Amino acid sequence: VDQIGKDRLVLDLSCRRKVGDTTGPYFVVTDRWQTYTDVEVNEETLKMLGGYCAEFLVHGVENEGKRCGILEDLVQLLGKYSPVPVTYAGGVQGLDDLDRVKTLGNGNVDLTIGSALDCFGGDIKYDDVVAWHKKEN
């Protein structure tokens, strides 16, 4: 951070619940999402890490690449507690998820779409995403 400045740094956080725990906290995971750290994703952690970057890119690991829907509670947590701009990635299934992220994230969470886009083999038309964005902005 001292060498490049926090304003040029995006911190990528891969987040996952402990195996078998469907309602517990999310933790930061490493090593291709296989190794859990002791870093719980919560208000305190987001505030602390936000002091070292300009933005977060947060992966909802459990849903990443599966097109099965977003992790709604993670989006809510990010929208409520992130002190810096945040982009969520993971599980986008359809255009409805854009509205869902906007609502659940209190307008504070952006969304990235990967494998669900038609240009990557998915069902969501890129042009429809652009049109949604223009309508909302």
Short mmCIF file of N, CA and C in Angstrom, two decimals:
data_model
loop_
_atom_site.label_atom_id
_atom_site.label_comp_id
_atom_site.label_asym_id
_atom_site.label_seq_id
_atom_site.Cartn_x
_atom_site.Cartn_y
_atom_site.Cartn_z
N VAL A 1 0.83 -1.18 0.00
CA VAL A 1 0.00 0.00 0.00
C VAL A 1 0.88 1.25 0.00
N ASP A 2 1.98 1.22 0.75
CA ASP A 2 2.87 2.37 0.81
C ASP A 2 3.46 2.70 -0.55
N GLN A 3 3.69 1.70 -1.38
CA GLN A 3 4.34 1.91 -2.67
C GLN A 3 3.38 2.37 -3.76
N ILE A 4 2.15 1.89 -3.75
CA ILE A 4 1.23 2.26 -4.82
C ILE A 4 0.04 3.10 -4.36
N GLY A 5 -0.23 3.11 -3.08
CA GLY A 5 -1.36 3.86 -2.54
C GLY A 5 -2.64 3.05 -2.57
N LYS A 6 -3.43 3.21 -1.54
CA LYS A 6 -4.67 2.44 -1.42
C LYS A 6 -5.66 2.77 -2.53
N ASP A 7 -5.55 3.97 -3.10
CA ASP A 7 -6.48 4.38 -4.14
C ASP A 7 -6.28 3.61 -5.45
N ARG A 8 -5.22 2.82 -5.55
CA ARG A 8 -4.95 2.03 -6.75
C ARG A 8 -5.06 0.53 -6.48
N LEU A 9 -5.63 0.17 -5.35
CA LEU A 9 -5.66 -1.23 -4.95
C LEU A 9 -7.09 -1.73 -4.78
N VAL A 10 -7.40 -2.84 -5.46
CA VAL A 10 -8.67 -3.55 -5.28
C VAL A 10 -8.35 -4.84 -4.55
N LEU A 11 -8.99 -5.06 -3.44
CA LEU A 11 -8.76 -6.27 -2.65
C LEU A 11 -9.80 -7.32 -3.02
N ASP A 12 -9.32 -8.47 -3.47
CA ASP A 12 -10.17 -9.57 -3.91
C ASP A 12 -10.37 -10.53 -2.74
N LEU A 13 -11.61 -10.67 -2.31
CA LEU A 13 -11.93 -11.54 -1.18
C LEU A 13 -12.81 -12.69 -1.65
N SER A 14 -12.31 -13.90 -1.56
CA SER A 14 -13.10 -15.08 -1.85
C SER A 14 -13.73 -15.55 -0.55
N CYS A 15 -15.06 -15.61 -0.52
CA CYS A 15 -15.79 -15.85 0.72
C CYS A 15 -16.58 -17.15 0.65
N ARG A 16 -16.51 -17.89 1.75
CA ARG A 16 -17.19 -19.19 1.80
C ARG A 16 -17.58 -19.52 3.23
N ARG A 17 -18.70 -20.22 3.36
CA ARG A 17 -19.09 -20.74 4.67
C ARG A 17 -18.36 -22.05 4.91
N LYS A 18 -18.25 -22.40 6.18
CA LYS A 18 -17.67 -23.71 6.53
C LYS A 18 -18.57 -24.81 5.96
N VAL A 19 -17.97 -25.88 5.53
CA VAL A 19 -18.70 -27.00 4.95
C VAL A 19 -19.79 -27.48 5.92
N GLY A 20 -21.00 -27.60 5.41
CA GLY A 20 -22.11 -28.08 6.22
C GLY A 20 -22.82 -27.01 7.02
N ASP A 21 -22.28 -25.80 7.04
CA ASP A 21 -22.87 -24.70 7.80
C ASP A 21 -23.60 -23.77 6.84
N THR A 22 -24.91 -23.89 6.76
CA THR A 22 -25.67 -23.12 5.78
C THR A 22 -26.10 -21.74 6.26
N THR A 23 -25.91 -21.46 7.55
CA THR A 23 -26.35 -20.16 8.07
C THR A 23 -25.25 -19.41 8.81
N GLY A 24 -24.10 -20.01 8.96
CA GLY A 24 -23.02 -19.38 9.72
C GLY A 24 -22.32 -18.29 8.94
N PRO A 25 -21.27 -17.76 9.53
CA PRO A 25 -20.55 -16.65 8.90
C PRO A 25 -19.74 -17.11 7.68
N TYR A 26 -19.41 -16.14 6.86
CA TYR A 26 -18.52 -16.38 5.73
C TYR A 26 -17.08 -16.12 6.18
N PHE A 27 -16.16 -16.88 5.60
CA PHE A 27 -14.74 -16.72 5.87
C PHE A 27 -14.00 -16.49 4.56
N VAL A 28 -12.89 -15.80 4.63
CA VAL A 28 -12.03 -15.65 3.46
C VAL A 28 -11.31 -16.97 3.24
N VAL A 29 -11.31 -17.44 1.99
CA VAL A 29 -10.64 -18.68 1.64
C VAL A 29 -9.53 -18.40 0.62
N THR A 30 -8.53 -19.27 0.61
CA THR A 30 -7.38 -19.12 -0.29
C THR A 30 -7.12 -20.44 -1.00
N ASP A 31 -6.05 -20.49 -1.75
CA ASP A 31 -5.60 -21.72 -2.41
C ASP A 31 -6.72 -22.39 -3.21
N ARG A 32 -7.19 -21.66 -4.22
CA ARG A 32 -8.29 -22.15 -5.06
C ARG A 32 -9.53 -22.49 -4.24
N TRP A 33 -9.77 -21.68 -3.23
CA TRP A 33 -10.97 -21.76 -2.41
C TRP A 33 -11.00 -22.98 -1.51
N GLN A 34 -9.87 -23.64 -1.29
CA GLN A 34 -9.84 -24.87 -0.51
C GLN A 34 -9.39 -24.67 0.94
N THR A 35 -8.68 -23.57 1.21
CA THR A 35 -8.12 -23.35 2.55
C THR A 35 -8.85 -22.21 3.24
N TYR A 36 -9.46 -22.52 4.36
CA TYR A 36 -10.14 -21.49 5.15
C TYR A 36 -9.12 -20.72 5.97
N THR A 37 -9.30 -19.41 6.01
CA THR A 37 -8.51 -18.59 6.92
C THR A 37 -9.34 -18.37 8.18
N ASP A 38 -8.79 -17.67 9.15
CA ASP A 38 -9.53 -17.30 10.35
C ASP A 38 -10.24 -15.96 10.18
N VAL A 39 -10.18 -15.41 8.97
CA VAL A 39 -10.74 -14.09 8.70
C VAL A 39 -12.22 -14.21 8.38
N GLU A 40 -13.04 -13.83 9.34
CA GLU A 40 -14.49 -13.84 9.15
C GLU A 40 -14.90 -12.57 8.43
N VAL A 41 -15.79 -12.69 7.48
CA VAL A 41 -16.28 -11.53 6.74
C VAL A 41 -17.42 -10.91 7.54
N ASN A 42 -17.13 -9.79 8.16
CA ASN A 42 -18.12 -9.11 9.00
C ASN A 42 -17.82 -7.60 8.99
N GLU A 43 -18.58 -6.85 9.75
CA GLU A 43 -18.43 -5.39 9.78
C GLU A 43 -17.01 -4.99 10.17
N GLU A 44 -16.48 -5.60 11.21
CA GLU A 44 -15.15 -5.26 11.71
C GLU A 44 -14.06 -5.53 10.66
N THR A 45 -14.12 -6.68 10.04
CA THR A 45 -13.12 -7.05 9.04
C THR A 45 -13.20 -6.15 7.82
N LEU A 46 -14.41 -5.90 7.34
CA LEU A 46 -14.56 -5.04 6.17
C LEU A 46 -14.05 -3.63 6.45
N LYS A 47 -14.33 -3.13 7.63
CA LYS A 47 -13.85 -1.80 8.00
C LYS A 47 -12.33 -1.77 8.05
N MET A 48 -11.73 -2.78 8.66
CA MET A 48 -10.27 -2.84 8.77
C MET A 48 -9.62 -2.96 7.40
N LEU A 49 -10.08 -3.92 6.58
CA LEU A 49 -9.49 -4.12 5.26
C LEU A 49 -9.76 -2.95 4.33
N GLY A 50 -10.90 -2.30 4.50
CA GLY A 50 -11.23 -1.13 3.69
C GLY A 50 -10.25 0.02 3.87
N GLY A 51 -9.52 0.00 4.95
CA GLY A 51 -8.51 1.03 5.18
C GLY A 51 -7.27 0.86 4.32
N TYR A 52 -7.18 -0.27 3.62
CA TYR A 52 -6.00 -0.58 2.82
C TYR A 52 -6.28 -0.64 1.32
N CYS A 53 -7.51 -0.34 0.90
CA CYS A 53 -7.82 -0.46 -0.53
C CYS A 53 -8.90 0.56 -0.92
N ALA A 54 -9.08 0.68 -2.23
CA ALA A 54 -10.10 1.58 -2.76
C ALA A 54 -11.41 0.85 -3.01
N GLU A 55 -11.33 -0.47 -3.13
CA GLU A 55 -12.51 -1.24 -3.51
C GLU A 55 -12.31 -2.71 -3.16
N PHE A 56 -13.44 -3.41 -2.97
CA PHE A 56 -13.43 -4.86 -2.80
C PHE A 56 -14.04 -5.52 -4.03
N LEU A 57 -13.48 -6.65 -4.41
CA LEU A 57 -14.12 -7.59 -5.33
C LEU A 57 -14.37 -8.85 -4.52
N VAL A 58 -15.64 -9.19 -4.31
CA VAL A 58 -15.99 -10.28 -3.41
C VAL A 58 -16.62 -11.42 -4.20
N HIS A 59 -16.02 -12.60 -4.07
CA HIS A 59 -16.53 -13.79 -4.74
C HIS A 59 -17.34 -14.62 -3.75
N GLY A 60 -18.58 -14.91 -4.12
CA GLY A 60 -19.40 -15.85 -3.36
C GLY A 60 -19.05 -17.24 -3.85
N VAL A 61 -18.06 -17.84 -3.25
CA VAL A 61 -17.43 -19.07 -3.75
C VAL A 61 -18.43 -20.20 -3.96
N GLU A 62 -19.36 -20.37 -3.03
CA GLU A 62 -20.30 -21.49 -3.14
C GLU A 62 -21.12 -21.45 -4.43
N ASN A 63 -21.33 -20.27 -4.98
CA ASN A 63 -22.17 -20.13 -6.16
C ASN A 63 -21.40 -19.71 -7.41
N GLU A 64 -20.14 -19.41 -7.26
CA GLU A 64 -19.33 -18.93 -8.37
C GLU A 64 -19.35 -19.91 -9.54
N GLY A 65 -19.74 -19.39 -10.72
CA GLY A 65 -19.73 -20.18 -11.94
C GLY A 65 -20.86 -21.17 -12.09
N LYS A 66 -21.78 -21.21 -11.13
CA LYS A 66 -22.85 -22.23 -11.15
C LYS A 66 -24.17 -21.72 -11.71
N ARG A 67 -24.32 -20.41 -11.85
CA ARG A 67 -25.56 -19.81 -12.35
C ARG A 67 -26.78 -20.28 -11.56
N CYS A 68 -26.63 -20.33 -10.25
CA CYS A 68 -27.70 -20.85 -9.39
C CYS A 68 -28.31 -19.77 -8.50
N GLY A 69 -27.97 -18.53 -8.74
CA GLY A 69 -28.47 -17.43 -7.93
C GLY A 69 -27.39 -16.89 -7.01
N ILE A 70 -27.55 -15.66 -6.63
CA ILE A 70 -26.56 -14.98 -5.79
C ILE A 70 -26.69 -15.41 -4.33
N LEU A 71 -25.65 -15.16 -3.56
CA LEU A 71 -25.71 -15.39 -2.11
C LEU A 71 -26.29 -14.12 -1.48
N GLU A 72 -27.58 -14.13 -1.31
CA GLU A 72 -28.30 -12.92 -0.90
C GLU A 72 -27.82 -12.35 0.42
N ASP A 73 -27.56 -13.21 1.40
CA ASP A 73 -27.14 -12.71 2.70
C ASP A 73 -25.74 -12.09 2.63
N LEU A 74 -24.89 -12.59 1.77
CA LEU A 74 -23.56 -11.99 1.60
C LEU A 74 -23.68 -10.62 0.94
N VAL A 75 -24.53 -10.50 -0.05
CA VAL A 75 -24.76 -9.20 -0.70
C VAL A 75 -25.31 -8.19 0.32
N GLN A 76 -26.24 -8.64 1.16
CA GLN A 76 -26.78 -7.76 2.19
C GLN A 76 -25.69 -7.29 3.15
N LEU A 77 -24.86 -8.20 3.59
CA LEU A 77 -23.77 -7.87 4.50
C LEU A 77 -22.83 -6.84 3.86
N LEU A 78 -22.50 -7.04 2.61
CA LEU A 78 -21.61 -6.11 1.90
C LEU A 78 -22.26 -4.74 1.76
N GLY A 79 -23.52 -4.73 1.40
CA GLY A 79 -24.23 -3.46 1.25
C GLY A 79 -24.35 -2.68 2.53
N LYS A 80 -24.43 -3.39 3.61
CA LYS A 80 -24.60 -2.75 4.92
C LYS A 80 -23.28 -2.28 5.51
N TYR A 81 -22.20 -3.05 5.33
CA TYR A 81 -20.98 -2.79 6.08
C TYR A 81 -19.75 -2.38 5.29
N SER A 82 -19.74 -2.52 3.99
CA SER A 82 -18.51 -2.19 3.26
C SER A 82 -18.26 -0.68 3.28
N PRO A 83 -17.07 -0.27 3.73
CA PRO A 83 -16.77 1.16 3.78
C PRO A 83 -16.23 1.69 2.45
N VAL A 84 -16.01 0.81 1.49
CA VAL A 84 -15.50 1.19 0.18
C VAL A 84 -16.41 0.57 -0.88
N PRO A 85 -16.34 1.05 -2.12
CA PRO A 85 -17.14 0.42 -3.16
C PRO A 85 -16.85 -1.08 -3.24
N VAL A 86 -17.88 -1.86 -3.56
CA VAL A 86 -17.73 -3.32 -3.57
C VAL A 86 -18.46 -3.89 -4.78
N THR A 87 -17.81 -4.86 -5.42
CA THR A 87 -18.41 -5.60 -6.52
C THR A 87 -18.52 -7.05 -6.10
N TYR A 88 -19.72 -7.61 -6.27
CA TYR A 88 -19.99 -8.99 -5.92
C TYR A 88 -19.94 -9.86 -7.18
N ALA A 89 -19.40 -11.06 -7.06
CA ALA A 89 -19.36 -12.03 -8.15
C ALA A 89 -19.79 -13.38 -7.61
N GLY A 90 -20.66 -14.06 -8.36
CA GLY A 90 -20.99 -15.42 -7.96
C GLY A 90 -22.44 -15.80 -8.08
N GLY A 91 -22.75 -16.65 -9.05
CA GLY A 91 -24.05 -17.28 -9.11
C GLY A 91 -25.12 -16.58 -9.90
N VAL A 92 -24.78 -15.48 -10.58
CA VAL A 92 -25.82 -14.76 -11.32
C VAL A 92 -26.53 -15.73 -12.26
N GLN A 93 -27.85 -15.70 -12.17
CA GLN A 93 -28.68 -16.65 -12.91
C GLN A 93 -29.48 -15.97 -14.02
N GLY A 94 -29.89 -14.73 -13.76
CA GLY A 94 -30.70 -14.02 -14.74
C GLY A 94 -30.70 -12.53 -14.46
N LEU A 95 -31.38 -11.78 -15.32
CA LEU A 95 -31.43 -10.33 -15.15
C LEU A 95 -32.05 -9.92 -13.83
N ASP A 96 -32.92 -10.74 -13.28
CA ASP A 96 -33.54 -10.43 -11.98
C ASP A 96 -32.48 -10.25 -10.90
N ASP A 97 -31.35 -10.94 -11.04
CA ASP A 97 -30.30 -10.82 -10.04
C ASP A 97 -29.70 -9.43 -10.00
N LEU A 98 -29.73 -8.70 -11.11
CA LEU A 98 -29.24 -7.32 -11.10
C LEU A 98 -30.10 -6.46 -10.19
N ASP A 99 -31.42 -6.61 -10.32
CA ASP A 99 -32.33 -5.88 -9.43
C ASP A 99 -32.18 -6.34 -7.99
N ARG A 100 -32.01 -7.64 -7.80
CA ARG A 100 -31.88 -8.20 -6.45
C ARG A 100 -30.64 -7.63 -5.75
N VAL A 101 -29.52 -7.58 -6.46
CA VAL A 101 -28.29 -7.03 -5.86
C VAL A 101 -28.47 -5.55 -5.55
N LYS A 102 -29.10 -4.84 -6.44
CA LYS A 102 -29.33 -3.41 -6.19
C LYS A 102 -30.15 -3.20 -4.92
N THR A 103 -31.20 -4.01 -4.76
CA THR A 103 -32.07 -3.88 -3.59
C THR A 103 -31.39 -4.39 -2.32
N LEU A 104 -30.89 -5.61 -2.35
CA LEU A 104 -30.29 -6.20 -1.16
C LEU A 104 -29.04 -5.46 -0.71
N GLY A 105 -28.30 -4.92 -1.66
CA GLY A 105 -27.08 -4.20 -1.35
C GLY A 105 -27.29 -2.72 -1.09
N ASN A 106 -28.55 -2.31 -0.99
CA ASN A 106 -28.90 -0.92 -0.72
C ASN A 106 -28.27 0.05 -1.71
N GLY A 107 -28.11 -0.40 -2.95
CA GLY A 107 -27.51 0.45 -3.98
C GLY A 107 -26.01 0.63 -3.83
N ASN A 108 -25.40 -0.10 -2.88
CA ASN A 108 -23.98 0.05 -2.59
C ASN A 108 -23.12 -1.07 -3.15
N VAL A 109 -23.74 -2.05 -3.82
CA VAL A 109 -23.00 -3.21 -4.30
C VAL A 109 -23.16 -3.30 -5.82
N ASP A 110 -22.04 -3.35 -6.52
CA ASP A 110 -22.06 -3.59 -7.95
C ASP A 110 -21.99 -5.10 -8.18
N LEU A 111 -22.20 -5.49 -9.43
CA LEU A 111 -22.27 -6.91 -9.75
C LEU A 111 -21.44 -7.19 -10.99
N THR A 112 -20.71 -8.27 -10.96
CA THR A 112 -20.03 -8.73 -12.17
C THR A 112 -20.65 -10.05 -12.59
N ILE A 113 -20.81 -10.20 -13.90
CA ILE A 113 -21.42 -11.41 -14.45
C ILE A 113 -20.39 -12.09 -15.34
N GLY A 114 -20.18 -13.37 -15.13
CA GLY A 114 -19.21 -14.11 -15.94
C GLY A 114 -19.89 -15.13 -16.82
N SER A 115 -19.87 -16.38 -16.40
CA SER A 115 -20.33 -17.50 -17.23
C SER A 115 -21.81 -17.42 -17.60
N ALA A 116 -22.58 -16.61 -16.93
CA ALA A 116 -24.00 -16.49 -17.26
C ALA A 116 -24.25 -15.63 -18.49
N LEU A 117 -23.24 -14.87 -18.93
CA LEU A 117 -23.39 -14.03 -20.11
C LEU A 117 -23.36 -14.86 -21.39
N ASP A 118 -24.15 -14.44 -22.37
CA ASP A 118 -24.21 -15.16 -23.63
C ASP A 118 -22.85 -15.25 -24.33
N CYS A 119 -22.02 -14.23 -24.19
CA CYS A 119 -20.71 -14.26 -24.84
C CYS A 119 -19.77 -15.27 -24.20
N PHE A 120 -20.14 -15.81 -23.05
CA PHE A 120 -19.36 -16.87 -22.38
C PHE A 120 -20.13 -18.18 -22.32
N GLY A 121 -21.20 -18.28 -23.11
CA GLY A 121 -21.97 -19.52 -23.17
C GLY A 121 -23.21 -19.55 -22.31
N GLY A 122 -23.52 -18.45 -21.63
CA GLY A 122 -24.69 -18.40 -20.76
C GLY A 122 -25.94 -17.92 -21.47
N ASP A 123 -26.98 -17.68 -20.67
CA ASP A 123 -28.29 -17.31 -21.21
C ASP A 123 -28.59 -15.81 -21.14
N ILE A 124 -27.81 -15.05 -20.38
CA ILE A 124 -28.08 -13.62 -20.24
C ILE A 124 -27.42 -12.87 -21.39
N LYS A 125 -28.23 -12.11 -22.09
CA LYS A 125 -27.71 -11.37 -23.23
C LYS A 125 -26.94 -10.13 -22.73
N TYR A 126 -25.73 -10.00 -23.24
CA TYR A 126 -24.90 -8.85 -22.89
C TYR A 126 -25.65 -7.54 -23.16
N ASP A 127 -26.32 -7.46 -24.30
CA ASP A 127 -27.06 -6.24 -24.65
C ASP A 127 -28.16 -5.93 -23.64
N ASP A 128 -28.76 -6.96 -23.06
CA ASP A 128 -29.80 -6.75 -22.04
C ASP A 128 -29.19 -6.17 -20.76
N VAL A 129 -27.99 -6.62 -20.43
CA VAL A 129 -27.31 -6.08 -19.25
C VAL A 129 -26.97 -4.61 -19.47
N VAL A 130 -26.47 -4.28 -20.65
CA VAL A 130 -26.15 -2.89 -20.98
C VAL A 130 -27.41 -2.03 -20.90
N ALA A 131 -28.51 -2.53 -21.45
CA ALA A 131 -29.78 -1.79 -21.42
C ALA A 131 -30.25 -1.59 -19.98
N TRP A 132 -30.12 -2.61 -19.13
CA TRP A 132 -30.50 -2.50 -17.72
C TRP A 132 -29.67 -1.40 -17.06
N HIS A 133 -28.39 -1.43 -17.31
CA HIS A 133 -27.47 -0.44 -16.70
C HIS A 133 -27.83 0.98 -17.15
N LYS A 134 -28.11 1.16 -18.42
CA LYS A 134 -28.47 2.49 -18.93
C LYS A 134 -29.77 2.96 -18.29
N LYS A 135 -30.72 2.05 -18.12
CA LYS A 135 -32.02 2.39 -17.51
C LYS A 135 -31.82 2.81 -16.05
N GLU A 136 -30.95 2.12 -15.35
CA GLU A 136 -30.75 2.39 -13.93
C GLU A 136 -29.88 3.62 -13.66
N ASN A 137 -29.08 3.98 -14.64
CA ASN A 137 -28.17 5.12 -14.45
C ASN A 137 -28.56 6.25 -15.36
#
